[in-house]
Short mmCIF file of C-alpha atoms in Angstrom, two decimals:
data_model
loop_
_atom_site.label_atom_id
_atom_site.label_comp_id
_atom_site.label_asym_id
_atom_site.label_seq_id
_atom_site.Cartn_x
_atom_site.Cartn_y
_atom_site.Cartn_z
CA MET A 1 -105.24 99.60 130.43
CA PRO A 2 -103.95 96.12 131.33
CA MET A 3 -100.39 95.84 132.66
CA LEU A 4 -97.87 94.05 130.47
CA ASP A 5 -95.91 91.07 131.84
CA PRO A 6 -92.50 92.45 133.04
CA LEU A 7 -90.55 89.83 131.09
CA ALA A 8 -92.57 90.47 127.93
CA ALA A 9 -92.09 94.23 128.33
CA MET A 10 -88.30 93.82 128.73
CA THR A 11 -88.15 91.53 125.69
CA ASP A 12 -90.16 94.00 123.58
CA ALA A 13 -87.95 96.92 124.65
CA PHE A 14 -84.71 95.00 123.92
CA THR A 15 -85.98 93.90 120.49
CA SER A 16 -87.05 97.43 119.59
CA PHE A 17 -83.61 98.73 120.63
CA LEU A 18 -81.76 96.26 118.38
CA PHE A 19 -84.04 96.08 115.34
CA GLY A 20 -86.29 99.10 115.51
CA ARG A 21 -90.06 99.19 116.01
CA VAL A 22 -91.78 96.14 114.50
CA GLU A 23 -95.32 96.74 113.16
CA SER A 24 -97.72 93.87 113.03
CA THR A 25 -99.23 92.99 109.65
CA ARG A 26 -102.87 92.15 109.03
CA LEU A 27 -103.56 89.07 106.97
CA PRO A 28 -105.76 89.66 103.90
CA VAL A 29 -109.36 88.49 104.00
CA ARG A 30 -110.52 86.41 101.08
CA THR A 31 -114.24 86.63 100.29
CA SER A 32 -116.73 86.55 97.43
CA THR A 33 -118.86 89.34 95.97
CA GLY A 34 -121.91 87.60 97.40
CA GLN A 35 -120.45 87.91 100.91
CA ALA A 36 -118.99 91.38 100.40
CA GLN A 37 -122.34 92.87 99.37
CA ALA A 38 -123.43 92.58 103.00
CA VAL A 39 -120.50 94.83 103.99
CA TYR A 40 -120.61 97.38 101.17
CA LEU A 41 -124.19 98.62 101.08
CA PRO A 42 -125.70 99.32 97.62
CA THR A 43 -126.36 102.88 96.50
CA ALA A 44 -128.89 103.97 93.86
CA ALA A 45 -128.24 106.36 91.00
CA PRO A 46 -129.74 109.83 91.45
CA GLY A 47 -133.20 110.37 89.94
CA LEU A 48 -134.39 113.10 87.60
CA GLY A 49 -135.88 115.34 90.24
CA ASP A 50 -139.34 115.55 91.75
CA SER A 51 -141.09 117.84 89.27
CA GLY A 52 -143.08 116.43 86.37
CA VAL A 53 -144.99 113.28 85.49
CA ILE A 54 -144.77 110.17 87.64
CA ILE A 55 -143.78 107.18 85.50
CA GLY A 56 -143.33 104.44 88.08
CA ARG A 57 -140.60 103.06 90.32
CA GLU A 58 -136.88 102.54 89.79
CA VAL A 59 -136.41 98.78 90.08
CA TYR A 60 -133.21 98.52 92.10
CA SER A 61 -133.75 101.30 94.63
CA GLY A 62 -137.55 101.36 94.79
CA LYS A 63 -137.53 105.15 94.43
CA GLY A 64 -140.26 106.91 92.49
CA TYR A 65 -139.30 107.74 88.90
CA ILE A 66 -140.47 111.12 87.60
CA TYR A 67 -139.87 112.34 84.06
CA ASP A 68 -140.87 115.47 82.19
CA PRO A 69 -138.93 116.76 79.16
CA PHE A 70 -140.18 120.30 79.67
CA GLN A 71 -138.87 120.42 83.23
CA LEU A 72 -135.54 118.79 82.32
CA TYR A 73 -134.90 120.70 79.09
CA GLY A 74 -131.87 122.95 79.27
CA GLN A 75 -130.60 121.36 82.49
CA GLN A 76 -130.37 117.59 82.11
CA LEU A 77 -131.77 117.36 78.57
CA PRO A 78 -130.33 119.06 75.46
CA ALA A 79 -133.52 118.20 73.52
CA PRO A 80 -137.05 117.26 74.66
CA HIS A 81 -137.59 114.50 72.08
CA TRP A 82 -138.18 110.87 73.06
CA LEU A 83 -137.72 107.48 71.36
CA VAL A 84 -139.66 104.43 72.62
CA LEU A 85 -138.47 100.99 71.47
CA GLY A 86 -139.55 97.41 72.10
CA GLU A 87 -141.38 94.41 70.78
CA SER A 88 -145.16 94.17 70.97
CA GLY A 89 -146.71 93.03 74.21
CA ASN A 90 -144.17 94.56 76.59
CA GLY A 91 -145.84 97.80 77.61
CA LYS A 92 -145.08 100.54 75.07
CA SER A 93 -148.75 101.30 74.47
CA ALA A 94 -149.59 101.44 78.17
CA LEU A 95 -146.67 103.80 78.80
CA GLU A 96 -147.67 106.18 76.01
CA LYS A 97 -151.29 106.36 77.09
CA THR A 98 -150.68 106.91 80.78
CA TYR A 99 -147.97 109.44 79.96
CA VAL A 100 -150.42 111.47 77.87
CA LEU A 101 -153.18 111.18 80.47
CA ARG A 102 -150.84 112.40 83.18
CA GLN A 103 -149.41 115.23 81.06
CA LEU A 104 -152.92 116.50 80.37
CA ARG A 105 -153.35 117.11 84.10
CA PHE A 106 -151.19 120.20 83.51
CA ARG A 107 -153.25 123.03 82.02
CA ASP A 108 -150.53 124.26 79.68
CA ARG A 109 -150.10 120.91 77.88
CA GLN A 110 -151.45 119.93 74.47
CA VAL A 111 -151.03 116.57 72.73
CA VAL A 112 -151.40 115.40 69.13
CA VAL A 113 -151.38 111.66 68.46
CA LEU A 114 -150.99 109.98 65.06
CA ASP A 115 -152.82 106.74 65.83
CA ALA A 116 -151.74 104.24 63.19
CA GLN A 117 -152.93 101.09 64.97
CA GLY A 118 -156.55 100.00 64.99
CA GLU A 119 -158.80 97.60 66.82
CA ASP A 120 -162.50 96.86 66.37
CA GLY A 121 -162.76 99.32 63.48
CA VAL A 122 -161.34 102.32 65.35
CA GLY A 123 -157.92 103.53 66.46
CA GLU A 124 -156.59 102.32 69.79
CA TRP A 125 -156.67 105.89 71.17
CA ASN A 126 -160.39 106.15 70.48
CA LEU A 127 -161.43 105.16 74.01
CA ILE A 128 -159.14 107.70 75.68
CA ALA A 129 -160.31 110.49 73.35
CA LYS A 130 -163.96 109.67 74.02
CA ALA A 131 -163.39 109.45 77.79
CA LEU A 132 -161.89 112.96 77.74
CA GLY A 133 -164.70 114.33 75.57
CA PHE A 134 -162.88 114.61 72.22
CA THR A 135 -163.73 113.14 68.82
CA PRO A 136 -160.81 111.61 66.89
CA ILE A 137 -160.09 113.01 63.43
CA ARG A 138 -160.53 109.89 61.31
CA LEU A 139 -158.70 110.02 57.97
CA ASP A 140 -160.39 107.45 55.77
CA PRO A 141 -160.58 107.60 51.93
CA MET A 142 -164.05 106.04 51.90
CA ALA A 143 -165.42 108.35 54.60
CA ALA A 144 -163.85 111.39 52.93
CA LEU A 145 -165.92 110.75 49.80
CA ASP A 146 -169.07 111.11 51.93
CA GLY A 147 -168.15 114.39 53.54
CA GLY A 148 -165.46 113.09 55.89
CA ILE A 149 -162.31 114.84 57.07
CA LYS A 150 -160.11 116.57 54.48
CA LEU A 151 -156.67 118.14 54.88
CA ASN A 152 -155.59 120.46 52.10
CA PRO A 153 -151.84 120.50 51.26
CA LEU A 154 -152.49 123.94 49.69
CA ASP A 155 -154.21 125.32 52.78
CA PRO A 156 -153.48 129.09 52.96
CA ALA A 157 -152.37 128.54 56.57
CA ILE A 158 -149.28 126.82 55.14
CA THR A 159 -146.64 129.13 53.72
CA LEU A 160 -145.99 128.99 49.97
CA THR A 161 -142.55 127.54 50.63
CA GLY A 162 -144.10 124.90 52.88
CA GLN A 163 -146.72 124.03 50.27
CA LEU A 164 -144.11 123.50 47.56
CA ALA A 165 -141.89 121.45 49.90
CA LEU A 166 -144.88 119.30 50.84
CA LEU A 167 -145.85 118.72 47.21
CA ARG A 168 -142.29 117.66 46.41
CA THR A 169 -142.24 115.28 49.38
CA ILE A 170 -145.54 113.66 48.38
CA ILE A 171 -144.26 113.06 44.88
CA GLU A 172 -140.82 111.82 45.97
CA VAL A 173 -142.29 109.38 48.50
CA ALA A 174 -144.68 107.98 45.90
CA MET A 175 -141.98 107.72 43.22
CA GLY A 176 -139.30 106.39 45.57
CA ARG A 177 -136.73 108.86 44.24
CA GLY A 178 -135.99 112.54 44.20
CA LEU A 179 -137.41 114.93 41.63
CA ASP A 180 -135.08 115.90 38.79
CA GLU A 181 -134.62 119.54 37.88
CA ARG A 182 -137.05 119.48 34.94
CA SER A 183 -139.89 117.87 36.89
CA GLY A 184 -139.22 120.21 39.81
CA PHE A 185 -139.44 123.19 37.47
CA ALA A 186 -142.78 122.01 36.03
CA LEU A 187 -144.19 121.60 39.54
CA LYS A 188 -142.89 124.99 40.64
CA VAL A 189 -144.44 126.95 37.77
CA ALA A 190 -147.75 125.06 38.08
CA HIS A 191 -147.92 125.84 41.80
CA ALA A 192 -147.03 129.52 41.26
CA TYR A 193 -149.69 129.92 38.58
CA VAL A 194 -152.43 128.32 40.70
CA ILE A 195 -151.59 130.46 43.74
CA ASP A 196 -151.53 133.67 41.67
CA THR A 197 -154.78 133.07 39.78
CA ILE A 198 -157.10 131.38 42.28
CA THR A 199 -158.04 133.95 44.91
CA ASP A 200 -161.74 133.37 45.57
CA ARG A 201 -161.33 129.96 47.25
CA GLN A 202 -158.70 127.58 48.64
CA PRO A 203 -156.53 126.19 45.83
CA ILE A 204 -156.66 122.39 45.74
CA LEU A 205 -154.60 119.56 44.22
CA THR A 206 -156.96 119.25 41.26
CA ASP A 207 -155.86 122.73 40.20
CA ILE A 208 -152.19 121.68 40.30
CA VAL A 209 -152.86 118.51 38.27
CA GLU A 210 -154.81 120.48 35.68
CA ARG A 211 -152.04 123.03 35.26
CA LEU A 212 -149.35 120.31 34.97
CA ARG A 213 -151.33 118.73 32.15
CA HIS A 214 -151.92 122.07 30.47
CA PRO A 215 -149.00 124.40 31.23
CA MET A 216 -149.21 128.04 30.25
CA ALA A 217 -147.11 129.44 27.44
CA ASP A 218 -145.70 132.09 29.76
CA SER A 219 -144.05 129.37 31.83
CA ALA A 220 -142.19 128.00 28.83
CA GLU A 221 -141.21 131.43 27.49
CA ALA A 222 -139.73 132.46 30.84
CA MET A 223 -137.17 129.66 30.55
CA ASN A 224 -136.88 129.83 26.75
CA VAL A 225 -138.09 126.27 26.30
CA ASP A 226 -140.86 124.68 24.26
CA ILE A 227 -144.24 124.33 25.96
CA ASP A 228 -144.39 120.65 24.94
CA ASP A 229 -141.19 120.09 26.92
CA VAL A 230 -142.74 121.65 30.04
CA ARG A 231 -145.79 119.40 29.62
CA ALA A 232 -143.58 116.30 29.29
CA TRP A 233 -141.52 117.28 32.35
CA GLY A 234 -144.64 117.54 34.48
CA LEU A 235 -146.35 114.36 33.26
CA ASP A 236 -144.94 112.03 35.95
CA VAL A 237 -145.68 114.62 38.63
CA ALA A 238 -149.28 114.93 37.44
CA LEU A 239 -149.73 111.15 37.47
CA VAL A 240 -148.54 110.91 41.07
CA LEU A 241 -150.73 113.75 42.31
CA ASP A 242 -153.66 112.27 40.40
CA ARG A 243 -153.56 109.38 42.87
CA LEU A 244 -154.53 111.80 45.63
CA VAL A 245 -157.24 113.30 43.43
CA ASP A 246 -158.78 110.33 41.66
CA GLY A 247 -156.92 107.25 42.91
CA ASP A 248 -157.00 105.07 46.02
CA LEU A 249 -156.31 108.08 48.30
CA ARG A 250 -158.94 110.34 46.79
CA GLY A 251 -161.15 112.33 49.05
CA MET A 252 -158.74 113.12 51.88
CA PHE A 253 -156.54 115.80 50.29
CA ASP A 254 -158.34 117.07 47.19
CA GLY A 255 -160.55 119.69 48.79
CA PRO A 256 -160.52 122.58 51.27
CA THR A 257 -159.53 121.71 54.82
CA THR A 258 -162.55 120.60 56.82
CA VAL A 259 -163.96 123.42 58.90
CA GLY A 260 -164.32 122.80 62.62
CA ILE A 261 -161.10 120.90 63.43
CA ASP A 262 -160.35 122.18 66.91
CA LEU A 263 -156.61 122.77 67.07
CA ASP A 264 -156.94 124.30 70.54
CA ALA A 265 -158.25 121.10 72.16
CA PRO A 266 -155.91 119.59 74.79
CA LEU A 267 -155.93 116.24 72.94
CA ILE A 268 -156.08 115.85 69.15
CA VAL A 269 -156.07 112.29 67.79
CA PHE A 270 -155.62 111.61 64.08
CA ASP A 271 -157.06 108.14 63.50
CA LEU A 272 -155.04 106.55 60.66
CA SER A 273 -156.17 103.00 61.44
CA HIS A 274 -158.13 102.70 58.18
CA ILE A 275 -154.99 103.25 56.11
CA ASP A 276 -152.94 100.20 55.09
CA ARG A 277 -149.81 100.45 57.27
CA ASN A 278 -147.69 98.69 54.63
CA SER A 279 -148.75 100.86 51.70
CA ILE A 280 -147.09 104.00 50.38
CA ALA A 281 -150.14 105.89 51.60
CA MET A 282 -148.98 105.90 55.23
CA PRO A 283 -145.75 107.93 54.85
CA ILE A 284 -147.54 110.30 52.43
CA LEU A 285 -150.29 110.76 54.98
CA MET A 286 -147.86 111.37 57.84
CA ALA A 287 -145.96 113.92 55.75
CA ILE A 288 -149.12 115.87 54.98
CA VAL A 289 -150.36 115.78 58.58
CA GLY A 290 -146.92 116.71 59.93
CA VAL A 291 -146.46 119.75 57.67
CA TRP A 292 -150.07 120.84 58.12
CA LEU A 293 -149.61 120.73 61.90
CA GLU A 294 -146.29 122.57 61.66
CA HIS A 295 -148.00 125.55 60.05
CA THR A 296 -151.37 125.48 61.80
CA TRP A 297 -150.80 124.01 65.27
CA ILE A 298 -147.37 125.02 66.57
CA ARG A 299 -147.49 128.61 67.78
CA PRO A 300 -145.38 130.77 70.13
CA ASP A 301 -148.05 130.88 72.85
CA ARG A 302 -146.02 129.27 75.68
CA ARG A 303 -148.04 126.07 75.57
CA LYS A 304 -146.06 122.83 75.91
CA ARG A 305 -146.90 120.52 73.02
CA ILE A 306 -146.38 116.78 72.61
CA PHE A 307 -146.47 115.18 69.15
CA LEU A 308 -146.72 111.39 69.55
CA VAL A 309 -146.38 109.20 66.46
CA GLU A 310 -147.26 105.51 66.45
CA GLU A 311 -145.51 103.35 63.84
CA ALA A 312 -142.94 106.13 63.48
CA TRP A 313 -140.76 104.04 61.16
CA HIS A 314 -143.02 105.31 58.35
CA ILE A 315 -141.45 108.70 59.01
CA ILE A 316 -137.88 107.81 59.91
CA ASN A 317 -137.46 105.21 57.15
CA SER A 318 -138.33 107.58 54.30
CA PRO A 319 -135.58 110.08 53.42
CA PHE A 320 -138.02 112.68 52.14
CA VAL A 321 -140.49 112.46 55.04
CA ALA A 322 -137.64 112.27 57.57
CA GLN A 323 -136.20 115.53 56.22
CA LEU A 324 -139.52 117.29 56.82
CA PHE A 325 -139.79 115.98 60.37
CA GLN A 326 -136.15 116.74 61.07
CA ARG A 327 -136.87 120.38 60.29
CA LEU A 328 -140.03 120.20 62.43
CA LEU A 329 -138.03 118.89 65.40
CA LYS A 330 -135.43 121.65 65.10
CA PHE A 331 -138.08 124.30 64.70
CA GLY A 332 -140.39 122.94 67.39
CA ARG A 333 -137.69 122.75 70.04
CA ARG A 334 -137.70 126.55 70.27
CA LEU A 335 -141.49 126.60 70.67
CA GLY A 336 -141.93 123.93 73.34
CA LEU A 337 -142.52 120.81 71.21
CA SER A 338 -141.64 117.31 72.40
CA PHE A 339 -141.66 114.69 69.63
CA VAL A 340 -142.33 111.10 70.75
CA ALA A 341 -141.50 108.38 68.20
CA VAL A 342 -142.68 104.82 68.87
CA VAL A 343 -140.80 102.10 66.97
CA HIS A 344 -140.73 98.33 67.37
CA HIS A 345 -137.16 97.69 66.18
CA LEU A 346 -134.31 100.12 65.67
CA SER A 347 -133.11 97.99 62.76
CA ASP A 348 -136.31 99.03 60.96
CA VAL A 349 -134.83 102.48 60.51
CA VAL A 350 -131.04 102.45 60.86
CA ASP A 351 -130.59 99.93 58.06
CA GLY A 352 -133.13 101.52 55.73
CA ALA A 353 -132.90 103.95 52.85
CA ALA A 354 -132.96 106.93 55.23
CA ALA A 355 -130.04 105.87 57.44
CA LYS A 356 -128.52 109.37 57.44
CA GLU A 357 -131.80 111.11 58.26
CA ALA A 358 -132.67 108.44 60.85
CA ALA A 359 -129.33 108.97 62.60
CA ALA A 360 -130.00 112.73 62.77
CA ILE A 361 -133.47 112.20 64.30
CA LEU A 362 -132.16 109.63 66.77
CA LYS A 363 -129.43 112.05 67.81
CA MET A 364 -132.06 114.65 68.67
CA ALA A 365 -133.93 112.13 70.87
CA SER A 366 -132.18 112.67 74.20
CA THR A 367 -134.56 110.27 75.96
CA ARG A 368 -134.65 106.59 75.00
CA THR A 369 -136.91 103.96 76.56
CA ILE A 370 -136.17 100.37 75.60
CA TYR A 371 -138.50 97.49 76.43
CA ALA A 372 -137.66 93.80 76.02
CA GLN A 373 -135.96 92.78 72.79
CA LYS A 374 -134.23 89.65 71.57
CA ALA A 375 -130.54 89.43 72.40
CA ASP A 376 -129.30 90.21 68.87
CA GLU A 377 -131.62 93.19 68.57
CA ALA A 378 -130.63 94.40 72.05
CA ARG A 379 -126.93 94.33 71.11
CA ALA A 380 -127.62 96.25 67.89
CA THR A 381 -129.72 98.79 69.79
CA GLY A 382 -126.99 99.17 72.40
CA ARG A 383 -124.36 99.89 69.74
CA VAL A 384 -126.48 102.52 67.99
CA LEU A 385 -127.65 104.27 71.16
CA GLY A 386 -124.40 103.87 73.11
CA LEU A 387 -125.96 102.02 76.05
CA PRO A 388 -123.74 100.62 78.83
CA ARG A 389 -123.03 96.89 78.64
CA TRP A 390 -125.01 96.02 81.76
CA ALA A 391 -128.13 97.63 80.27
CA VAL A 392 -127.73 95.74 76.98
CA GLU A 393 -127.40 92.46 78.86
CA ILE A 394 -130.62 92.88 80.83
CA ILE A 395 -132.85 94.09 77.96
CA PRO A 396 -133.67 90.53 76.76
CA THR A 397 -134.60 89.56 80.35
CA LEU A 398 -137.02 92.43 80.99
CA THR A 399 -140.60 91.49 81.83
CA PRO A 400 -143.64 93.43 80.52
CA GLY A 401 -143.95 96.87 82.06
CA ILE A 402 -140.23 97.19 82.87
CA ALA A 403 -137.86 99.13 80.60
CA VAL A 404 -134.38 100.60 80.45
CA TRP A 405 -134.56 104.39 80.49
CA ASP A 406 -131.66 106.42 79.11
CA VAL A 407 -132.19 110.13 79.79
CA ASN A 408 -129.12 111.82 78.31
CA GLY A 409 -126.79 109.22 79.82
CA ASN A 410 -128.69 108.70 83.09
CA VAL A 411 -129.54 105.01 82.66
CA GLN A 412 -131.97 103.31 85.03
CA VAL A 413 -134.36 100.37 85.01
CA VAL A 414 -137.92 101.51 85.62
CA LYS A 415 -141.15 99.65 86.35
CA HIS A 416 -144.13 101.48 84.89
CA LEU A 417 -147.04 101.77 87.33
CA ILE A 418 -150.69 102.10 86.27
CA THR A 419 -153.48 103.32 88.51
CA GLU A 420 -156.86 101.62 88.79
CA ALA A 421 -158.49 104.66 87.20
CA GLU A 422 -156.20 104.39 84.16
CA ARG A 423 -156.41 100.64 83.76
CA PRO A 424 -159.75 100.48 81.85
CA LEU A 425 -158.47 103.08 79.37
CA VAL A 426 -155.02 101.58 78.90
CA PHE A 427 -155.52 97.83 78.60
CA THR A 428 -157.68 97.86 75.50
CA ASP A 429 -155.22 96.96 72.75
CA ARG A 430 -154.39 93.38 71.95
CA ALA A 431 -150.82 94.34 71.11
CA MET A 432 -150.23 94.93 74.81
CA THR A 433 -152.45 92.49 76.66
CA GLU A 434 -153.70 90.05 74.05
CA THR A 435 -157.17 90.67 75.49
CA SER A 436 -160.06 92.83 74.43
CA GLN A 437 -161.83 95.27 76.72
CA GLU A 438 -164.53 92.69 77.43
CA GLN A 439 -161.94 90.06 78.30
CA ALA A 440 -160.17 92.51 80.59
CA ALA A 441 -163.47 93.13 82.38
CA GLU A 442 -163.98 89.39 82.75
CA VAL A 443 -160.51 89.01 84.27
CA ALA A 444 -161.25 91.81 86.73
CA ALA A 445 -164.60 90.24 87.64
CA GLU A 446 -162.97 86.86 88.22
CA ALA A 447 -160.32 88.45 90.45
CA GLU A 448 -163.02 90.24 92.44
CA ALA A 449 -165.02 87.01 92.86
CA GLU A 450 -161.89 85.18 93.98
CA ALA A 451 -161.15 87.89 96.56
CA GLU A 452 -164.71 87.67 97.89
CA ALA A 453 -164.42 83.89 98.16
CA ARG A 454 -161.16 84.20 100.10
CA ALA A 455 -162.72 86.77 102.45
CA LYS A 456 -165.73 84.52 103.03
CA ALA A 457 -163.53 81.51 103.75
CA HIS A 458 -161.43 83.59 106.15
CA ALA A 459 -164.54 84.75 108.02
CA GLU A 460 -165.85 81.20 108.28
CA ALA A 461 -162.47 80.04 109.61
CA GLN A 462 -162.54 82.78 112.25
CA VAL A 463 -166.04 81.73 113.37
CA ALA A 464 -164.96 78.08 113.58
CA LEU A 465 -161.85 79.03 115.58
CA ARG A 466 -163.85 81.09 118.09
CA LYS A 467 -166.33 78.21 118.51
CA GLN A 468 -163.48 75.77 119.08
CA LEU A 469 -161.93 78.07 121.73
CA ALA A 470 -165.29 78.44 123.47
CA ASP A 471 -165.82 74.66 123.54
CA ASP A 472 -162.31 74.16 124.96
CA ALA A 473 -162.98 76.75 127.67
CA VAL A 474 -166.21 74.99 128.74
CA ALA A 475 -164.48 71.65 128.81
#
């Protein structure tokens, strides 16, 4: 320890005796956040664990991002359901497809996809289904007339209560309003009569329409009303159901359920691409498929099931269809069902006729993935989903393949990674890549040719360099 100057030591001692000990003060340091970030090292938010499906990489930390609702349920997730948002061309389709492919690597997983988007005359999931050895279930009114796929709303596998609820939903969606008591009564007695009297085959919609047009006297006497009144009450109901029997949707639902639909296959794809997405047929179709699956597919067998719905606004935006799916989500949660809804804009559903039902479904979706949106849409999405301000601000700046993930309040920015083996199966829809499969192959071939050219040029440069060194050595 260095010795103090005697005079300085005496001065310090005398000052301390008179005034007490004097502590030196440290002047404040003024700096900017840009400079301070070199002092205070960044830390990354914790991940979701290391068990499940690999999604990609967390952007800011570079850590791997792993997500699986079945692994997280009950610990970090109150519900296994998932909402995917974003404008076309930003990566929603690629995420869904790779997620399904990776989930199917687990032997206890099973996936049903409602494929509402088509390309080249088939659904966009057609290539994946074929690659895995499965044939999509194509629901097409024209094909159904020639022996195509049929789904019977009166299938005995569906409970009587479920059948009646499904019939009401079909009618209410088509009419755009709820059934009044009189029409509901006419439908109820027609359904009860058909179920009681037809025992040698599956009852079909034609039987219901026929009984609505020609009600039995017993039905009227039971309520002490005139039979003509019962016929009048059921007329509108009969006209709506007639559309499924003899109208533009005929063939798909007016016969026994097609034999041979394998509900035990790991992947089941319902191809809805031949149905006009903007017509009333789409929500009716989704309601029928959803209820049919509820009663024939979901079973307490410990399998983990994923129900992925493209163009899900057809479900969430209809009060009557949304009520059916809301019940399905509550029921399926106890039996290992994860519902995945894919929607372009949240405003498509929260401002619609089914705002109350949409809010209930969104509340059950504990996982939200948001791809790039315009600033106004991002702010609206942030308000509805309760996203932090920093996440709302970066949503409009996200590039394709990068999304904000909100897993029950754990918000991170994730870059989705695709393997070379998955790439040919994923980049086939124009909504994502604006290129067809053939164009994607051309791009890959051009990249390969360019790489070969660079390698050849590098080799030639190495030969020239060695020759130059040899010549210099001789000289």
